[in-house]
Short mmCIF file of C-alpha atoms in Angstrom, two decimals:
data_model
loop_
_atom_site.label_atom_id
_atom_site.label_comp_id
_atom_site.label_asym_id
_atom_site.label_seq_id
_atom_site.Cartn_x
_atom_site.Cartn_y
_atom_site.Cartn_z
CA MET M 24 89.68 225.55 187.95
CA ILE M 25 86.43 224.03 189.07
CA VAL M 26 83.08 224.63 187.38
CA SER M 27 79.72 223.44 188.50
CA VAL M 28 77.71 221.17 186.44
CA ARG M 29 74.44 221.74 185.67
CA LEU M 30 71.52 219.27 184.33
CA ASN M 31 67.87 219.61 183.39
CA ASN M 32 68.34 224.01 183.00
CA SER M 33 68.37 223.78 186.83
CA GLU M 34 70.30 226.37 189.11
CA GLU M 35 71.59 223.20 191.16
CA HIS M 36 74.77 222.17 191.44
CA SER M 37 75.33 218.23 189.75
CA CYS M 38 79.04 217.46 189.46
CA SER M 39 82.19 219.32 189.03
CA GLY M 40 83.83 219.69 185.85
CA THR M 41 87.90 221.08 185.52
CA ILE M 42 88.53 223.76 183.14
CA LEU M 43 91.60 222.50 180.20
CA THR M 44 90.56 225.71 177.90
CA ALA M 45 88.83 228.11 177.97
CA TYR M 46 86.56 225.77 175.45
CA TYR M 47 86.98 223.03 177.10
CA ILE M 48 86.10 221.05 180.52
CA LEU M 49 86.86 217.86 181.47
CA THR M 50 84.17 216.12 183.19
CA SER M 51 82.18 212.31 184.33
CA ALA M 52 80.32 210.45 181.54
CA ASP M 53 78.56 209.89 184.46
CA CYS M 54 77.29 212.95 185.26
CA VAL M 55 76.48 213.96 181.65
CA ASP M 56 75.24 210.78 180.71
CA GLY M 57 72.62 210.50 178.59
CA ALA M 58 71.91 214.29 178.81
CA SER M 59 71.51 216.33 174.89
CA ASP M 60 73.63 220.10 174.58
CA PHE M 61 70.83 222.02 175.87
CA GLU M 62 70.54 220.38 178.98
CA VAL M 63 74.13 220.95 180.30
CA SER M 64 74.69 224.27 181.88
CA ILE M 65 78.25 225.46 183.40
CA ALA M 66 78.59 227.92 186.25
CA ALA M 67 81.87 229.40 186.00
CA GLY M 68 83.76 231.44 188.10
CA ILE M 69 82.29 230.54 191.77
CA HIS M 70 84.12 229.41 194.74
CA ASP M 71 80.84 227.03 196.32
CA ARG M 72 78.05 225.58 196.08
CA ILE M 73 75.85 228.15 196.77
CA THR M 74 77.03 231.23 195.16
CA ASP M 75 74.04 233.08 193.15
CA PHE M 76 76.39 234.63 190.66
CA ALA M 77 78.29 232.55 187.85
CA MET M 78 79.36 232.89 184.40
CA ILE M 79 77.63 230.41 182.59
CA ARG M 80 77.78 228.87 179.47
CA TYR M 81 76.45 225.75 176.95
CA PRO M 82 78.40 222.98 175.65
CA HIS M 83 77.45 222.93 171.86
CA GLU M 84 79.30 219.25 172.15
CA ILE M 85 79.30 216.58 174.87
CA TYR M 86 82.12 213.50 173.45
CA ILE M 87 81.84 210.27 176.16
CA HIS M 88 84.25 207.94 176.60
CA PRO M 89 83.55 205.19 173.95
CA HIS M 90 84.41 202.91 175.77
CA TRP M 91 82.17 203.85 179.00
CA ASN M 92 79.74 202.06 180.37
CA LYS M 93 78.08 202.91 183.25
CA SER M 94 76.46 199.87 183.60
CA ASP M 95 79.47 198.01 184.76
CA GLY M 96 79.31 199.54 187.62
CA THR M 97 83.45 199.80 188.02
CA TYR M 98 83.65 203.50 186.49
CA ARG M 99 85.98 203.00 183.93
CA ASN M 100 86.49 204.88 181.36
CA ASP M 101 84.47 207.48 183.44
CA ILE M 102 85.05 210.46 182.08
CA ALA M 103 83.42 213.55 179.52
CA ILE M 104 84.49 216.46 177.95
CA LEU M 105 82.28 219.22 177.09
CA ARG M 106 83.10 221.48 174.13
CA ILE M 107 81.58 224.93 175.16
CA PHE M 108 81.15 228.37 173.14
CA PRO M 109 81.01 231.52 174.27
CA PRO M 110 84.23 230.35 175.62
CA LEU M 111 84.91 230.82 179.39
CA SER M 112 86.46 234.66 180.15
CA ILE M 113 89.82 233.66 181.34
CA PRO M 114 91.40 236.93 182.61
CA GLY M 115 94.91 235.39 184.42
CA GLY M 116 93.29 236.33 187.98
CA PHE M 117 93.22 233.62 191.09
CA SER M 118 89.04 233.77 190.70
CA LEU M 119 88.99 231.88 186.95
CA ALA M 120 91.90 230.03 185.63
CA ARG M 121 92.44 226.20 183.22
CA THR M 122 93.98 223.64 185.38
CA CYS M 123 97.80 223.44 184.75
CA ILE M 124 98.49 220.68 181.52
CA SER M 125 101.47 219.09 180.85
CA TYR M 126 103.42 220.13 177.48
CA THR M 127 105.38 217.10 176.79
CA ASN M 128 107.11 216.24 173.21
CA SER M 129 105.98 212.86 172.41
CA LYS M 130 103.90 210.12 173.39
CA ASN M 131 105.80 207.67 175.49
CA GLU M 132 106.08 211.42 177.92
CA THR M 133 102.33 211.58 177.75
CA ILE M 134 102.13 208.12 178.64
CA ASN M 135 104.77 208.12 181.32
CA TYR M 136 102.86 212.03 182.78
CA PRO M 137 102.43 212.27 186.16
CA SER M 138 105.79 209.88 187.14
CA ALA M 139 105.35 207.21 189.40
CA GLY M 140 105.20 208.61 192.60
CA SER M 141 104.20 212.42 192.04
CA ASN M 142 101.58 213.68 194.79
CA LEU M 143 98.59 215.11 193.00
CA VAL M 144 95.33 216.93 194.03
CA VAL M 145 92.02 215.81 193.47
CA VAL M 146 89.83 219.13 193.27
CA GLY M 147 85.66 219.45 193.01
CA TRP M 148 82.71 218.95 195.51
CA GLY M 149 81.63 215.55 194.99
CA SER M 150 83.12 212.36 197.06
CA THR M 151 86.65 210.94 196.42
CA ARG M 152 85.07 206.75 196.86
CA TYR M 153 82.82 205.02 196.11
#
């Protein structure tokens, strides 16, 4: 469910990402802002930040939220989606899986998901507050 986002052809962890599908990774805009496709890599199938073996993929497209503004200091709209190819091999085991996404039938259900008072879990290897 979690991947390591690496920058500048490095093997070092820079940011975390979440597997949405075999083709799409969700990460922060702050992580990839200003980077070109060939400067970013995705390492999947690792369980800590120092593991050497990983499935490596590269984004073919980077979509940054259109209202992301790094200089405003609020981290508002700090979201990006990376389209990778070839897709990740997600065998259905416990070591690599996509995140759970609600399948809703209407725009209203999507806007109200998750419902107020829901317990949520945050995964990643980064800071949880600023």
